[in-house]
Amino acid sequence: MRCLLIYDIPDDRVRTRIADFCLDYGLDRIQYSAFVGELSSNHQEELMLKIQQRLGNAAGKVELFPICRQDWRSRLSIEQSGPAVDGKEPGSGRR
């Protein structure tokens, strides 16, 4: 099942380790603290247990949302590149 995992963890070392766990489980980073990908129910539980163990007593919040196929297809998304540099469109400069 497709899942969205987001977190807010103030400690840099813990946050980096949590991101590594997400990548190890095949999730793709979509924002600095947000990952998406396919995870079975067992892998969802396993990943959250690893995250909980690594978090220990450190401050943080981690949310994992399973997303059904229909909801995923209904998602809305905007993605665009940054603003033009010196009034030129991206990629229109000299090479």
Tab-separated table of N, CA and C in Angstrom:
chain	number	residue	atom	x	y	z
A	1	MET	N	0.840	-1.168	0.000
A	1	MET	CA	0.000	0.000	0.000
A	1	MET	C	0.893	1.242	0.000
A	2	ARG	N	0.471	2.267	-0.732
A	2	ARG	CA	1.215	3.522	-0.754
A	2	ARG	C	1.056	4.207	0.592
A	3	CYS	N	2.160	4.795	1.073
A	3	CYS	CA	2.165	5.453	2.375
A	3	CYS	C	2.862	6.799	2.281
A	4	LEU	N	2.418	7.700	3.129
A	4	LEU	CA	3.057	8.993	3.303
A	4	LEU	C	3.584	9.034	4.728
A	5	LEU	N	4.870	9.303	4.886
A	5	LEU	CA	5.478	9.422	6.206
A	5	LEU	C	6.033	10.830	6.335
A	6	ILE	N	5.619	11.524	7.389
A	6	ILE	CA	6.112	12.862	7.661
A	6	ILE	C	6.607	12.923	9.090
A	7	TYR	N	7.555	13.809	9.330
A	7	TYR	CA	8.069	13.930	10.689
A	7	TYR	C	8.530	15.344	10.975
A	8	ASP	N	8.581	15.645	12.270
A	8	ASP	CA	9.112	16.891	12.784
A	8	ASP	C	10.013	16.505	13.944
A	9	ILE	N	11.322	16.532	13.691
A	9	ILE	CA	12.303	16.093	14.681
A	9	ILE	C	13.381	17.167	14.785
A	10	PRO	N	13.522	17.822	15.934
A	10	PRO	CA	14.476	18.924	16.058
A	10	PRO	C	15.953	18.500	16.052
A	11	ASP	N	16.278	17.314	16.533
A	11	ASP	CA	17.663	16.865	16.626
A	11	ASP	C	18.182	16.423	15.249
A	12	ASP	N	19.227	17.089	14.759
A	12	ASP	CA	19.766	16.804	13.423
A	12	ASP	C	20.196	15.352	13.249
A	13	ARG	N	20.888	14.806	14.235
A	13	ARG	CA	21.393	13.427	14.109
A	13	ARG	C	20.252	12.420	14.058
A	14	VAL	N	19.278	12.602	14.915
A	14	VAL	CA	18.126	11.696	14.931
A	14	VAL	C	17.346	11.842	13.624
A	15	ARG	N	17.129	13.074	13.200
A	15	ARG	CA	16.383	13.334	11.963
A	15	ARG	C	17.070	12.688	10.757
A	16	THR	N	18.381	12.782	10.686
A	16	THR	CA	19.129	12.171	9.585
A	16	THR	C	18.983	10.654	9.604
A	17	ARG	N	19.033	10.063	10.777
A	17	ARG	CA	18.901	8.603	10.892
A	17	ARG	C	17.502	8.149	10.484
A	18	ILE	N	16.489	8.911	10.852
A	18	ILE	CA	15.119	8.570	10.476
A	18	ILE	C	14.975	8.643	8.957
A	19	ALA	N	15.547	9.668	8.350
A	19	ALA	CA	15.520	9.782	6.883
A	19	ALA	C	16.210	8.588	6.246
A	20	ASP	N	17.326	8.147	6.820
A	20	ASP	CA	18.028	6.965	6.297
A	20	ASP	C	17.151	5.721	6.380
A	21	PHE	N	16.432	5.563	7.490
A	21	PHE	CA	15.503	4.427	7.605
A	21	PHE	C	14.482	4.467	6.473
A	22	CYS	N	13.914	5.639	6.227
A	22	CYS	CA	12.903	5.779	5.174
A	22	CYS	C	13.479	5.376	3.819
A	23	LEU	N	14.666	5.844	3.528
A	23	LEU	CA	15.314	5.490	2.264
A	23	LEU	C	15.613	3.993	2.200
A	24	ASP	N	16.044	3.420	3.324
A	24	ASP	CA	16.323	1.972	3.377
A	24	ASP	C	15.077	1.147	3.060
A	25	TYR	N	13.912	1.670	3.398
A	25	TYR	CA	12.657	0.968	3.138
A	25	TYR	C	12.080	1.292	1.760
A	26	GLY	N	12.855	2.000	0.953
A	26	GLY	CA	12.446	2.265	-0.424
A	26	GLY	C	11.515	3.450	-0.592
A	27	LEU	N	11.367	4.256	0.449
A	27	LEU	CA	10.518	5.438	0.323
A	27	LEU	C	11.280	6.535	-0.420
A	28	ASP	N	10.563	7.363	-1.137
A	28	ASP	CA	11.142	8.478	-1.878
A	28	ASP	C	10.871	9.777	-1.134
A	29	ARG	N	11.903	10.613	-1.039
A	29	ARG	CA	11.744	11.902	-0.375
A	29	ARG	C	10.977	12.841	-1.300
A	30	ILE	N	9.908	13.460	-0.777
A	30	ILE	CA	9.143	14.422	-1.570
A	30	ILE	C	9.261	15.829	-0.993
A	31	GLN	N	9.691	15.947	0.239
A	31	GLN	CA	10.004	17.209	0.906
A	31	GLN	C	11.100	16.874	1.911
A	32	TYR	N	11.650	17.889	2.587
A	32	TYR	CA	12.725	17.619	3.541
A	32	TYR	C	12.325	16.607	4.604
A	33	SER	N	11.123	16.680	5.092
A	33	SER	CA	10.677	15.776	6.159
A	33	SER	C	9.449	14.988	5.750
A	34	ALA	N	9.381	14.615	4.479
A	34	ALA	CA	8.234	13.851	3.979
A	34	ALA	C	8.699	12.830	2.955
A	35	PHE	N	8.213	11.613	3.114
A	35	PHE	CA	8.559	10.510	2.226
A	35	PHE	C	7.294	9.808	1.779
A	36	VAL	N	7.337	9.208	0.596
A	36	VAL	CA	6.200	8.462	0.079
A	36	VAL	C	6.712	7.198	-0.601
A	37	GLY	N	5.906	6.142	-0.569
A	37	GLY	CA	6.279	4.906	-1.243
A	37	GLY	C	5.373	3.761	-0.850
A	38	GLU	N	5.667	2.616	-1.428
A	38	GLU	CA	4.897	1.402	-1.166
A	38	GLU	C	5.482	0.665	0.033
A	39	LEU	N	4.626	0.362	0.997
A	39	LEU	CA	5.022	-0.431	2.167
A	39	LEU	C	3.900	-1.391	2.527
A	40	SER	N	4.250	-2.648	2.728
A	40	SER	CA	3.266	-3.601	3.232
A	40	SER	C	2.918	-3.231	4.674
A	41	SER	N	1.856	-3.797	5.184
A	41	SER	CA	1.468	-3.543	6.578
A	41	SER	C	2.588	-3.927	7.532
A	42	ASN	N	3.231	-5.072	7.261
A	42	ASN	CA	4.334	-5.512	8.121
A	42	ASN	C	5.492	-4.522	8.089
A	43	HIS	N	5.831	-4.019	6.886
A	43	HIS	CA	6.927	-3.064	6.774
A	43	HIS	C	6.570	-1.724	7.414
A	44	GLN	N	5.311	-1.346	7.374
A	44	GLN	CA	4.879	-0.121	8.050
A	44	GLN	C	5.147	-0.234	9.552
A	45	GLU	N	4.718	-1.343	10.133
A	45	GLU	CA	4.909	-1.564	11.570
A	45	GLU	C	6.389	-1.658	11.915
A	46	GLU	N	7.141	-2.380	11.102
A	46	GLU	CA	8.576	-2.562	11.337
A	46	GLU	C	9.309	-1.216	11.290
A	47	LEU	N	9.012	-0.410	10.282
A	47	LEU	CA	9.651	0.894	10.152
A	47	LEU	C	9.314	1.790	11.341
A	48	MET	N	8.062	1.815	11.734
A	48	MET	CA	7.672	2.656	12.867
A	48	MET	C	8.327	2.181	14.170
A	49	LEU	N	8.502	0.881	14.339
A	49	LEU	CA	9.208	0.378	15.529
A	49	LEU	C	10.662	0.827	15.527
A	50	LYS	N	11.323	0.747	14.370
A	50	LYS	CA	12.714	1.202	14.272
A	50	LYS	C	12.819	2.692	14.561
A	51	ILE	N	11.877	3.449	14.027
A	51	ILE	CA	11.886	4.894	14.253
A	51	ILE	C	11.672	5.187	15.739
A	52	GLN	N	10.730	4.495	16.352
A	52	GLN	CA	10.457	4.707	17.778
A	52	GLN	C	11.686	4.376	18.618
A	53	GLN	N	12.369	3.279	18.288
A	53	GLN	CA	13.575	2.904	19.021
A	53	GLN	C	14.661	3.956	18.859
A	54	ARG	N	14.848	4.443	17.629
A	54	ARG	CA	15.896	5.431	17.376
A	54	ARG	C	15.555	6.767	18.026
A	55	LEU	N	14.285	7.115	18.029
A	55	LEU	CA	13.849	8.368	18.635
A	55	LEU	C	14.107	8.343	20.139
A	56	GLY	N	13.897	7.181	20.745
A	56	GLY	CA	14.131	7.058	22.183
A	56	GLY	C	13.373	8.126	22.955
A	57	ASN	N	14.088	8.898	23.769
A	57	ASN	CA	13.478	9.973	24.557
A	57	ASN	C	13.569	11.323	23.866
A	58	ALA	N	14.141	11.354	22.665
A	58	ALA	CA	14.292	12.625	21.945
A	58	ALA	C	12.920	13.167	21.545
A	59	ALA	N	12.840	14.473	21.433
A	59	ALA	CA	11.599	15.119	20.998
A	59	ALA	C	11.355	14.810	19.529
A	60	GLY	N	10.111	14.655	19.166
A	60	GLY	CA	9.788	14.442	17.767
A	60	GLY	C	8.389	13.915	17.581
A	61	LYS	N	7.923	14.063	16.357
A	61	LYS	CA	6.618	13.536	15.988
A	61	LYS	C	6.747	12.919	14.603
A	62	VAL	N	6.246	11.690	14.471
A	62	VAL	CA	6.300	10.966	13.201
A	62	VAL	C	4.898	10.456	12.902
A	63	GLU	N	4.439	10.696	11.703
A	63	GLU	CA	3.117	10.241	11.271
A	63	GLU	C	3.266	9.417	9.997
A	64	LEU	N	2.605	8.269	9.948
A	64	LEU	CA	2.593	7.429	8.756
A	64	LEU	C	1.139	7.244	8.332
A	65	PHE	N	0.843	7.651	7.105
A	65	PHE	CA	-0.524	7.595	6.591
A	65	PHE	C	-0.605	6.620	5.428
A	66	PRO	N	-1.304	5.501	5.569
A	66	PRO	CA	-1.580	4.650	4.412
A	66	PRO	C	-2.571	5.384	3.501
A	67	ILE	N	-2.345	5.306	2.206
A	67	ILE	CA	-3.204	6.002	1.243
A	67	ILE	C	-3.721	4.976	0.234
A	68	CYS	N	-5.039	4.865	0.149
A	68	CYS	CA	-5.623	3.905	-0.787
A	68	CYS	C	-5.401	4.383	-2.226
A	69	ARG	N	-5.520	3.456	-3.151
A	69	ARG	CA	-5.275	3.724	-4.574
A	69	ARG	C	-6.155	4.864	-5.097
A	70	GLN	N	-7.420	4.860	-4.726
A	70	GLN	CA	-8.351	5.884	-5.205
A	70	GLN	C	-7.947	7.275	-4.702
A	71	ASP	N	-7.611	7.356	-3.425
A	71	ASP	CA	-7.191	8.650	-2.878
A	71	ASP	C	-5.892	9.126	-3.521
A	72	TRP	N	-4.961	8.215	-3.759
A	72	TRP	CA	-3.699	8.590	-4.399
A	72	TRP	C	-3.955	9.147	-5.801
A	73	ARG	N	-4.838	8.505	-6.538
A	73	ARG	CA	-5.169	8.975	-7.889
A	73	ARG	C	-5.865	10.327	-7.864
A	74	SER	N	-6.552	10.636	-6.779
A	74	SER	CA	-7.292	11.888	-6.668
A	74	SER	C	-6.438	13.041	-6.145
A	75	ARG	N	-5.180	12.783	-5.832
A	75	ARG	CA	-4.334	13.829	-5.268
A	75	ARG	C	-4.129	14.966	-6.267
A	76	LEU	N	-3.867	16.128	-5.737
A	76	LEU	CA	-3.564	17.308	-6.539
A	76	LEU	C	-2.123	17.700	-6.242
A	77	SER	N	-1.411	18.155	-7.256
A	77	SER	CA	0.001	18.446	-7.083
A	77	SER	C	0.416	19.618	-7.962
A	78	ILE	N	1.305	20.438	-7.455
A	78	ILE	CA	1.921	21.520	-8.224
A	78	ILE	C	3.424	21.372	-8.072
A	79	GLU	N	4.128	21.395	-9.183
A	79	GLU	CA	5.590	21.349	-9.149
A	79	GLU	C	6.091	22.290	-10.219
A	80	GLN	N	6.969	23.198	-9.835
A	80	GLN	CA	7.522	24.137	-10.805
A	80	GLN	C	8.953	24.460	-10.425
A	81	SER	N	9.734	24.883	-11.407
A	81	SER	CA	11.113	25.264	-11.129
A	81	SER	C	11.128	26.667	-10.546
A	82	GLY	N	12.286	27.088	-10.070
A	82	GLY	CA	12.424	28.395	-9.441
A	82	GLY	C	12.273	29.545	-10.423
A	83	PRO	N	12.355	30.764	-9.908
A	83	PRO	CA	12.180	31.947	-10.750
A	83	PRO	C	13.329	32.116	-11.740
A	84	ALA	N	13.073	32.870	-12.788
A	84	ALA	CA	14.088	33.159	-13.788
A	84	ALA	C	15.210	33.969	-13.151
A	85	VAL	N	16.432	33.801	-13.652
A	85	VAL	CA	17.592	34.536	-13.170
A	85	VAL	C	17.849	35.691	-14.127
A	86	ASP	N	17.993	36.917	-13.607
A	86	ASP	CA	18.249	38.103	-14.434
A	86	ASP	C	17.212	38.264	-15.533
A	87	GLY	N	15.976	37.921	-15.256
A	87	GLY	CA	14.912	38.101	-16.229
A	87	GLY	C	14.880	37.064	-17.328
A	88	LYS	N	15.765	36.087	-17.287
A	88	LYS	CA	15.812	35.039	-18.315
A	88	LYS	C	15.148	33.788	-17.788
A	89	GLU	N	14.549	33.070	-18.667
A	89	GLU	CA	13.943	31.804	-18.291
A	89	GLU	C	15.041	30.816	-17.914
A	90	PRO	N	14.756	29.881	-16.997
A	90	PRO	CA	15.764	28.871	-16.622
A	90	PRO	C	16.231	28.126	-17.870
A	91	GLY	N	17.549	27.987	-17.984
A	91	GLY	CA	18.127	27.246	-19.109
A	91	GLY	C	18.314	28.074	-20.361
A	92	SER	N	18.027	29.405	-20.311
A	92	SER	CA	18.155	30.205	-21.531
A	92	SER	C	19.473	30.977	-21.584
A	93	GLY	N	20.343	30.790	-20.614
A	93	GLY	CA	21.616	31.522	-20.580
A	93	GLY	C	22.653	30.951	-21.523
A	94	ARG	N	23.811	31.621	-21.569
A	94	ARG	CA	24.921	31.135	-22.403
A	94	ARG	C	25.513	29.877	-21.802
A	95	ARG	N	26.096	29.092	-22.673
A	95	ARG	CA	26.753	27.862	-22.218
A	95	ARG	C	28.219	27.955	-22.472
